[in-house]
Amino acid sequence: MIKEKSKFKKSLLALPILIFLMCGSAFAQVSVYAEGAYTDTDLVVYIYADISTSSENEALLSYGVTLEYNPVNLGNPVATKNSADWYFGDKDDPYPTPNAEPDTNTAGKVIIVGGKLDSSPPIEGVSGDRVLLATVTFDRLTTELPSAELYLGKGDAYANFVQINGTDLDQTLAGTEENGTIGQVNIFQRGDANGDGVVNVNDLRALRIALSDPDAAPCYVDCNGDGVVNVNDLRCIKLSL
């Protein structure tokens, strides 16, 4: 067991080198986007990826995103990576990766990088729809409506989005939007279930529709912010009218 763990640690140390060396060009198999839900005091942004694959080799091995925001309007960012899907080592006892912790040291930017390297099936990436990469929580410092943009996590020779087969998707992702962003960030008030910019009776109808598939509902449908879209959010919206 000790020998196996030692071998895996060596593989873990080699991962950054592999990510820097692996490159290629292919049709993007990944789309990245974010949803935000705000109240009078805070904003929570959820960053997702849709990772479609035609084979196991196209699953995603790593990611890297930068969430840019206006530090005049938002402050005290706290970023949390999704360790359920992205981890190094054993899922129940992952190796600590202090050099891969979210970077919030630069005002106006949150840089988050992550990946998956499992000690049991080491070449097994991540795929699926609405795969959570991370969440970022801010304090609202002004009454101005919050906004944010998504860019690649790191530049230069660093490859952020890499598939198991070695394909680097960064160039394709960075070219999806005119301003160099890699995906849309849709931010609305909690309870604005239909995302039209106002909380009214129409949101009650939108929420009832969302209840048929709550896991696919945008975060702002979750009016009370408890992490679950259910009938309690109907009561919350009614109280907001």
PDB file of C-alpha atoms in Angstrom:
ATOM      1  CA  MET A   1       0.000   0.000   0.000  1.00  0.00           C
ATOM      2  CA  ILE A   2       2.859   2.402   0.867  1.00  0.00           C
ATOM      3  CA  LYS A   3       4.605   1.614  -2.422  1.00  0.00           C
ATOM      4  CA  GLU A   4       1.419   2.236  -4.399  1.00  0.00           C
ATOM      5  CA  LYS A   5       0.921   5.574  -2.709  1.00  0.00           C
ATOM      6  CA  SER A   6       4.539   6.518  -3.426  1.00  0.00           C
ATOM      7  CA  LYS A   7       4.084   5.718  -7.117  1.00  0.00           C
ATOM      8  CA  PHE A   8       0.947   7.836  -7.212  1.00  0.00           C
ATOM      9  CA  LYS A   9       2.719  10.763  -5.577  1.00  0.00           C
ATOM     10  CA  LYS A  10       5.314  10.629  -8.359  1.00  0.00           C
ATOM     11  CA  SER A  11       2.487  10.677 -10.926  1.00  0.00           C
ATOM     12  CA  LEU A  12       0.927  13.631  -9.110  1.00  0.00           C
ATOM     13  CA  LEU A  13       4.209  15.542  -9.235  1.00  0.00           C
ATOM     14  CA  ALA A  14       4.456  14.895 -12.959  1.00  0.00           C
ATOM     15  CA  LEU A  15       0.947  16.201 -13.704  1.00  0.00           C
ATOM     16  CA  PRO A  16       1.874  19.910 -14.044  1.00  0.00           C
ATOM     17  CA  ILE A  17       4.620  18.951 -16.535  1.00  0.00           C
ATOM     18  CA  LEU A  18       2.168  16.891 -18.571  1.00  0.00           C
ATOM     19  CA  ILE A  19      -0.343  19.714 -18.631  1.00  0.00           C
ATOM     20  CA  PHE A  20       2.270  22.164 -19.901  1.00  0.00           C
ATOM     21  CA  LEU A  21       3.455  19.786 -22.628  1.00  0.00           C
ATOM     22  CA  MET A  22       0.126  18.500 -23.864  1.00  0.00           C
ATOM     23  CA  CYS A  23      -1.354  20.467 -26.725  1.00  0.00           C
ATOM     24  CA  GLY A  24      -3.419  19.976 -29.813  1.00  0.00           C
ATOM     25  CA  SER A  25      -6.329  21.335 -31.756  1.00  0.00           C
ATOM     26  CA  ALA A  26      -9.837  19.927 -31.847  1.00  0.00           C
ATOM     27  CA  PHE A  27     -13.419  20.987 -31.810  1.00  0.00           C
ATOM     28  CA  ALA A  28     -14.185  22.118 -28.273  1.00  0.00           C
ATOM     29  CA  GLN A  29     -15.859  19.425 -26.249  1.00  0.00           C
ATOM     30  CA  VAL A  30     -16.310  21.795 -23.297  1.00  0.00           C
ATOM     31  CA  SER A  31     -18.487  24.852 -22.735  1.00  0.00           C
ATOM     32  CA  VAL A  32     -17.925  26.960 -19.631  1.00  0.00           C
ATOM     33  CA  TYR A  33     -20.427  29.327 -18.055  1.00  0.00           C
ATOM     34  CA  ALA A  34     -21.461  30.781 -14.723  1.00  0.00           C
ATOM     35  CA  GLU A  35     -24.653  31.702 -12.903  1.00  0.00           C
ATOM     36  CA  GLY A  36     -24.950  34.190 -10.092  1.00  0.00           C
ATOM     37  CA  ALA A  37     -27.655  34.832  -7.505  1.00  0.00           C
ATOM     38  CA  TYR A  38     -27.635  37.985  -5.389  1.00  0.00           C
ATOM     39  CA  THR A  39     -29.428  39.424  -2.398  1.00  0.00           C
ATOM     40  CA  ASP A  40     -29.093  42.876  -0.864  1.00  0.00           C
ATOM     41  CA  THR A  41     -25.924  41.775   0.940  1.00  0.00           C
ATOM     42  CA  ASP A  42     -24.173  39.083  -1.091  1.00  0.00           C
ATOM     43  CA  LEU A  43     -23.585  37.428  -4.441  1.00  0.00           C
ATOM     44  CA  VAL A  44     -22.858  33.746  -5.054  1.00  0.00           C
ATOM     45  CA  VAL A  45     -21.441  32.722  -8.436  1.00  0.00           C
ATOM     46  CA  TYR A  46     -21.514  29.088  -9.545  1.00  0.00           C
ATOM     47  CA  ILE A  47     -19.061  28.166 -12.330  1.00  0.00           C
ATOM     48  CA  TYR A  48     -20.014  25.164 -14.486  1.00  0.00           C
ATOM     49  CA  ALA A  49     -18.785  23.199 -17.480  1.00  0.00           C
ATOM     50  CA  ASP A  50     -20.718  21.055 -19.929  1.00  0.00           C
ATOM     51  CA  ILE A  51     -18.254  18.325 -20.901  1.00  0.00           C
ATOM     52  CA  SER A  52     -19.535  16.232 -23.784  1.00  0.00           C
ATOM     53  CA  THR A  53     -17.522  13.194 -24.858  1.00  0.00           C
ATOM     54  CA  SER A  54     -17.696  10.529 -27.550  1.00  0.00           C
ATOM     55  CA  SER A  55     -15.018   8.432 -25.834  1.00  0.00           C
ATOM     56  CA  GLU A  56     -13.356   8.153 -22.420  1.00  0.00           C
ATOM     57  CA  ASN A  57     -10.226   9.863 -23.776  1.00  0.00           C
ATOM     58  CA  GLU A  58     -12.164  13.105 -24.276  1.00  0.00           C
ATOM     59  CA  ALA A  59     -13.071  13.500 -20.611  1.00  0.00           C
ATOM     60  CA  LEU A  60     -11.567  16.547 -18.934  1.00  0.00           C
ATOM     61  CA  LEU A  61      -8.379  16.162 -16.907  1.00  0.00           C
ATOM     62  CA  SER A  62      -7.946  19.756 -15.735  1.00  0.00           C
ATOM     63  CA  TYR A  63      -9.475  23.239 -15.814  1.00  0.00           C
ATOM     64  CA  GLY A  64      -8.503  26.805 -15.026  1.00  0.00           C
ATOM     65  CA  VAL A  65     -10.749  29.869 -14.840  1.00  0.00           C
ATOM     66  CA  THR A  66     -10.448  33.494 -13.826  1.00  0.00           C
ATOM     67  CA  LEU A  67     -13.570  35.277 -12.594  1.00  0.00           C
ATOM     68  CA  GLU A  68     -13.133  39.033 -13.014  1.00  0.00           C
ATOM     69  CA  TYR A  69     -15.297  41.500 -11.085  1.00  0.00           C
ATOM     70  CA  ASN A  70     -15.426  45.156 -10.062  1.00  0.00           C
ATOM     71  CA  PRO A  71     -13.806  45.449  -6.602  1.00  0.00           C
ATOM     72  CA  VAL A  72     -15.681  48.697  -6.012  1.00  0.00           C
ATOM     73  CA  ASN A  73     -18.999  46.848  -6.038  1.00  0.00           C
ATOM     74  CA  LEU A  74     -17.951  43.428  -4.729  1.00  0.00           C
ATOM     75  CA  GLY A  75     -15.497  42.404  -2.035  1.00  0.00           C
ATOM     76  CA  ASN A  76     -14.177  39.663   0.244  1.00  0.00           C
ATOM     77  CA  PRO A  77     -14.350  36.841  -2.325  1.00  0.00           C
ATOM     78  CA  VAL A  78     -14.364  33.314  -0.936  1.00  0.00           C
ATOM     79  CA  ALA A  79     -13.819  30.599  -3.553  1.00  0.00           C
ATOM     80  CA  THR A  80     -14.605  26.924  -2.957  1.00  0.00           C
ATOM     81  CA  LYS A  81     -13.668  24.216  -5.462  1.00  0.00           C
ATOM     82  CA  ASN A  82     -15.934  21.251  -6.128  1.00  0.00           C
ATOM     83  CA  SER A  83     -13.899  18.502  -4.457  1.00  0.00           C
ATOM     84  CA  ALA A  84     -16.551  15.859  -5.146  1.00  0.00           C
ATOM     85  CA  ASP A  85     -15.603  15.695  -8.835  1.00  0.00           C
ATOM     86  CA  TRP A  86     -12.115  17.255  -8.875  1.00  0.00           C
ATOM     87  CA  TYR A  87      -9.479  15.762  -6.581  1.00  0.00           C
ATOM     88  CA  PHE A  88      -6.015  14.193  -6.442  1.00  0.00           C
ATOM     89  CA  GLY A  89      -5.637  10.808  -4.776  1.00  0.00           C
ATOM     90  CA  ASP A  90      -8.486   9.042  -3.072  1.00  0.00           C
ATOM     91  CA  LYS A  91     -11.892  10.717  -3.268  1.00  0.00           C
ATOM     92  CA  ASP A  92     -12.562  10.133   0.440  1.00  0.00           C
ATOM     93  CA  ASP A  93      -9.006  11.033   1.488  1.00  0.00           C
ATOM     94  CA  PRO A  94      -7.528  13.321  -1.202  1.00  0.00           C
ATOM     95  CA  TYR A  95      -3.981  14.601  -1.177  1.00  0.00           C
ATOM     96  CA  PRO A  96      -3.651  18.229  -0.044  1.00  0.00           C
ATOM     97  CA  THR A  97      -2.839  20.584  -2.922  1.00  0.00           C
ATOM     98  CA  PRO A  98      -1.924  23.922  -1.294  1.00  0.00           C
ATOM     99  CA  ASN A  99      -0.343  25.199  -4.549  1.00  0.00           C
ATOM    100  CA  ALA A 100      -3.701  24.759  -6.293  1.00  0.00           C
ATOM    101  CA  GLU A 101      -5.859  26.700  -3.841  1.00  0.00           C
ATOM    102  CA  PRO A 102      -8.008  29.488  -5.352  1.00  0.00           C
ATOM    103  CA  ASP A 103      -6.102  32.772  -5.651  1.00  0.00           C
ATOM    104  CA  THR A 104      -8.027  35.815  -4.392  1.00  0.00           C
ATOM    105  CA  ASN A 105      -5.000  38.019  -3.726  1.00  0.00           C
ATOM    106  CA  THR A 106      -5.523  40.335  -6.699  1.00  0.00           C
ATOM    107  CA  ALA A 107      -8.431  42.738  -6.365  1.00  0.00           C
ATOM    108  CA  GLY A 108     -10.891  42.191  -9.189  1.00  0.00           C
ATOM    109  CA  LYS A 109      -9.781  38.637  -9.953  1.00  0.00           C
ATOM    110  CA  VAL A 110     -10.392  35.143  -8.589  1.00  0.00           C
ATOM    111  CA  ILE A 111      -8.182  32.489 -10.203  1.00  0.00           C
ATOM    112  CA  ILE A 112      -9.223  28.867  -9.781  1.00  0.00           C
ATOM    113  CA  VAL A 113      -7.403  25.831 -11.199  1.00  0.00           C
ATOM    114  CA  GLY A 114      -8.197  22.187 -10.571  1.00  0.00           C
ATOM    115  CA  GLY A 115      -8.046  18.702 -11.950  1.00  0.00           C
ATOM    116  CA  LYS A 116      -8.634  15.050 -11.333  1.00  0.00           C
ATOM    117  CA  LEU A 117      -6.036  12.317 -10.850  1.00  0.00           C
ATOM    118  CA  ASP A 118      -7.488   9.338  -9.034  1.00  0.00           C
ATOM    119  CA  SER A 119      -5.119   6.919  -7.302  1.00  0.00           C
ATOM    120  CA  SER A 120      -7.344   3.955  -8.218  1.00  0.00           C
ATOM    121  CA  PRO A 121      -8.170   4.599 -11.915  1.00  0.00           C
ATOM    122  CA  PRO A 122      -5.537   7.345 -12.606  1.00  0.00           C
ATOM    123  CA  ILE A 123      -6.637   7.978 -16.188  1.00  0.00           C
ATOM    124  CA  GLU A 124     -10.260   8.806 -15.518  1.00  0.00           C
ATOM    125  CA  GLY A 125     -11.362  12.340 -16.184  1.00  0.00           C
ATOM    126  CA  VAL A 126     -14.584  14.235 -15.638  1.00  0.00           C
ATOM    127  CA  SER A 127     -17.523  14.490 -18.052  1.00  0.00           C
ATOM    128  CA  GLY A 128     -21.216  15.384 -17.990  1.00  0.00           C
ATOM    129  CA  ASP A 129     -23.530  18.386 -18.052  1.00  0.00           C
ATOM    130  CA  ARG A 130     -23.527  21.155 -15.446  1.00  0.00           C
ATOM    131  CA  VAL A 131     -20.376  19.863 -13.797  1.00  0.00           C
ATOM    132  CA  LEU A 132     -19.608  22.311 -11.005  1.00  0.00           C
ATOM    133  CA  LEU A 133     -16.074  23.694 -11.054  1.00  0.00           C
ATOM    134  CA  ALA A 134     -16.301  26.064  -8.112  1.00  0.00           C
ATOM    135  CA  THR A 135     -18.401  28.633  -6.283  1.00  0.00           C
ATOM    136  CA  VAL A 136     -17.365  32.169  -5.351  1.00  0.00           C
ATOM    137  CA  THR A 137     -19.167  34.205  -2.692  1.00  0.00           C
ATOM    138  CA  PHE A 138     -18.847  37.993  -2.474  1.00  0.00           C
ATOM    139  CA  ASP A 139     -20.049  40.731  -0.164  1.00  0.00           C
ATOM    140  CA  ARG A 140     -21.988  43.446  -2.011  1.00  0.00           C
ATOM    141  CA  LEU A 141     -20.392  46.802  -1.275  1.00  0.00           C
ATOM    142  CA  THR A 142     -22.805  48.999  -3.251  1.00  0.00           C
ATOM    143  CA  THR A 143     -26.345  48.854  -4.555  1.00  0.00           C
ATOM    144  CA  GLU A 144     -25.148  48.662  -8.168  1.00  0.00           C
ATOM    145  CA  LEU A 145     -26.227  45.464  -9.884  1.00  0.00           C
ATOM    146  CA  PRO A 146     -23.308  43.005  -9.740  1.00  0.00           C
ATOM    147  CA  SER A 147     -21.564  41.647 -12.821  1.00  0.00           C
ATOM    148  CA  ALA A 148     -18.599  39.414 -13.620  1.00  0.00           C
ATOM    149  CA  GLU A 149     -16.734  37.863 -16.562  1.00  0.00           C
ATOM    150  CA  LEU A 150     -15.024  34.510 -17.159  1.00  0.00           C
ATOM    151  CA  TYR A 151     -11.557  34.146 -18.640  1.00  0.00           C
ATOM    152  CA  LEU A 152      -8.942  31.399 -18.778  1.00  0.00           C
ATOM    153  CA  GLY A 153      -7.270  30.769 -15.450  1.00  0.00           C
ATOM    154  CA  LYS A 154      -3.626  31.177 -16.431  1.00  0.00           C
ATOM    155  CA  GLY A 155      -1.839  32.258 -19.571  1.00  0.00           C
ATOM    156  CA  ASP A 156       1.553  31.879 -21.213  1.00  0.00           C
ATOM    157  CA  ALA A 157       2.539  28.188 -21.559  1.00  0.00           C
ATOM    158  CA  TYR A 158      -0.047  26.966 -19.058  1.00  0.00           C
ATOM    159  CA  ALA A 159      -2.764  24.687 -20.449  1.00  0.00           C
ATOM    160  CA  ASN A 160      -5.966  25.110 -18.444  1.00  0.00           C
ATOM    161  CA  PHE A 161      -8.568  22.860 -20.090  1.00  0.00           C
ATOM    162  CA  VAL A 162      -6.916  19.582 -21.058  1.00  0.00           C
ATOM    163  CA  GLN A 163      -8.569  16.318 -22.056  1.00  0.00           C
ATOM    164  CA  ILE A 164      -7.255  12.879 -21.138  1.00  0.00           C
ATOM    165  CA  ASN A 165      -6.101  12.408 -24.742  1.00  0.00           C
ATOM    166  CA  GLY A 166      -3.815  15.423 -24.373  1.00  0.00           C
ATOM    167  CA  THR A 167      -5.919  17.924 -26.308  1.00  0.00           C
ATOM    168  CA  ASP A 168      -5.559  21.493 -25.077  1.00  0.00           C
ATOM    169  CA  LEU A 169      -8.912  23.281 -25.487  1.00  0.00           C
ATOM    170  CA  ASP A 170      -7.770  26.735 -24.325  1.00  0.00           C
ATOM    171  CA  GLN A 171      -7.400  28.361 -27.728  1.00  0.00           C
ATOM    172  CA  THR A 172     -10.828  27.212 -28.872  1.00  0.00           C
ATOM    173  CA  LEU A 173     -12.522  28.287 -25.637  1.00  0.00           C
ATOM    174  CA  ALA A 174     -10.876  31.711 -25.688  1.00  0.00           C
ATOM    175  CA  GLY A 175     -12.201  32.302 -29.172  1.00  0.00           C
ATOM    176  CA  THR A 176     -15.856  31.660 -28.372  1.00  0.00           C
ATOM    177  CA  GLU A 177     -16.629  35.239 -27.298  1.00  0.00           C
ATOM    178  CA  GLU A 178     -15.719  38.533 -28.970  1.00  0.00           C
ATOM    179  CA  ASN A 179     -14.144  40.052 -25.862  1.00  0.00           C
ATOM    180  CA  GLY A 180     -11.936  37.045 -25.104  1.00  0.00           C
ATOM    181  CA  THR A 181     -14.143  35.656 -22.362  1.00  0.00           C
ATOM    182  CA  ILE A 182     -14.707  31.898 -22.325  1.00  0.00           C
ATOM    183  CA  GLY A 183     -18.377  31.859 -21.373  1.00  0.00           C
ATOM    184  CA  GLN A 184     -21.426  33.792 -20.279  1.00  0.00           C
ATOM    185  CA  VAL A 185     -22.071  34.879 -16.679  1.00  0.00           C
ATOM    186  CA  ASN A 186     -25.781  35.351 -15.977  1.00  0.00           C
ATOM    187  CA  ILE A 187     -26.529  37.077 -12.675  1.00  0.00           C
ATOM    188  CA  PHE A 188     -30.004  37.717 -11.282  1.00  0.00           C
ATOM    189  CA  GLN A 189     -31.703  38.381  -7.967  1.00  0.00           C
ATOM    190  CA  ARG A 190     -32.640  35.331  -5.936  1.00  0.00           C
ATOM    191  CA  GLY A 191     -36.257  34.525  -6.738  1.00  0.00           C
ATOM    192  CA  ASP A 192     -36.114  35.951 -10.263  1.00  0.00           C
ATOM    193  CA  ALA A 193     -36.825  32.467 -11.565  1.00  0.00           C
ATOM    194  CA  ASN A 194     -37.354  33.463 -15.197  1.00  0.00           C
ATOM    195  CA  GLY A 195     -34.354  35.805 -15.257  1.00  0.00           C
ATOM    196  CA  ASP A 196     -36.189  38.832 -16.643  1.00  0.00           C
ATOM    197  CA  GLY A 197     -34.758  41.282 -14.098  1.00  0.00           C
ATOM    198  CA  VAL A 198     -37.782  41.575 -11.815  1.00  0.00           C
ATOM    199  CA  VAL A 199     -39.379  39.351  -9.179  1.00  0.00           C
ATOM    200  CA  ASN A 200     -43.117  39.075  -9.831  1.00  0.00           C
ATOM    201  CA  VAL A 201     -45.924  36.545 -10.278  1.00  0.00           C
ATOM    202  CA  ASN A 202     -44.336  35.286 -13.506  1.00  0.00           C
ATOM    203  CA  ASP A 203     -41.547  33.823 -11.415  1.00  0.00           C
ATOM    204  CA  LEU A 204     -44.040  31.640  -9.573  1.00  0.00           C
ATOM    205  CA  ARG A 205     -44.953  30.058 -12.904  1.00  0.00           C
ATOM    206  CA  ALA A 206     -41.283  29.660 -13.853  1.00  0.00           C
ATOM    207  CA  LEU A 207     -40.510  28.014 -10.524  1.00  0.00           C
ATOM    208  CA  ARG A 208     -43.349  25.513 -10.901  1.00  0.00           C
ATOM    209  CA  ILE A 209     -41.854  24.498 -14.255  1.00  0.00           C
ATOM    210  CA  ALA A 210     -38.384  24.252 -12.706  1.00  0.00           C
ATOM    211  CA  LEU A 211     -39.687  21.887 -10.028  1.00  0.00           C
ATOM    212  CA  SER A 212     -40.018  19.182 -12.705  1.00  0.00           C
ATOM    213  CA  ASP A 213     -36.211  19.133 -12.997  1.00  0.00           C
ATOM    214  CA  PRO A 214     -34.768  21.029 -10.021  1.00  0.00           C
ATOM    215  CA  ASP A 215     -31.171  19.896 -10.620  1.00  0.00           C
ATOM    216  CA  ALA A 216     -31.133  21.768 -13.937  1.00  0.00           C
ATOM    217  CA  ALA A 217     -32.614  24.971 -12.490  1.00  0.00           C
ATOM    218  CA  PRO A 218     -30.396  28.082 -12.432  1.00  0.00           C
ATOM    219  CA  CYS A 219     -29.159  29.140  -9.005  1.00  0.00           C
ATOM    220  CA  TYR A 220     -31.351  32.261  -8.901  1.00  0.00           C
ATOM    221  CA  VAL A 221     -34.449  30.039  -8.911  1.00  0.00           C
ATOM    222  CA  ASP A 222     -33.361  29.042  -5.399  1.00  0.00           C
ATOM    223  CA  CYS A 223     -35.065  32.036  -3.764  1.00  0.00           C
ATOM    224  CA  ASN A 224     -34.222  31.200  -0.156  1.00  0.00           C
ATOM    225  CA  GLY A 225     -30.621  30.216  -0.949  1.00  0.00           C
ATOM    226  CA  ASP A 226     -30.678  26.878   0.844  1.00  0.00           C
ATOM    227  CA  GLY A 227     -29.122  25.029  -2.094  1.00  0.00           C
ATOM    228  CA  VAL A 228     -32.332  23.190  -3.014  1.00  0.00           C
ATOM    229  CA  VAL A 229     -35.066  24.175  -5.464  1.00  0.00           C
ATOM    230  CA  ASN A 230     -38.381  23.105  -3.913  1.00  0.00           C
ATOM    231  CA  VAL A 231     -41.788  24.356  -2.775  1.00  0.00           C
ATOM    232  CA  ASN A 232     -40.160  26.447  -0.040  1.00  0.00           C
ATOM    233  CA  ASP A 233     -38.929  28.744  -2.801  1.00  0.00           C
ATOM    234  CA  LEU A 234     -42.543  29.381  -3.802  1.00  0.00           C
ATOM    235  CA  ARG A 235     -43.183  30.772  -0.338  1.00  0.00           C
ATOM    236  CA  CYS A 236     -40.000  32.832  -0.565  1.00  0.00           C
ATOM    237  CA  ILE A 237     -41.042  34.405  -3.880  1.00  0.00           C
ATOM    238  CA  LYS A 238     -44.524  35.190  -2.556  1.00  0.00           C
ATOM    239  CA  LEU A 239     -42.964  37.020   0.389  1.00  0.00           C
ATOM    240  CA  SER A 240     -40.813  39.048  -2.057  1.00  0.00           C
ATOM    241  CA  LEU A 241     -43.800  40.319  -4.071  1.00  0.00           C
TER     242      LEU A 241
END
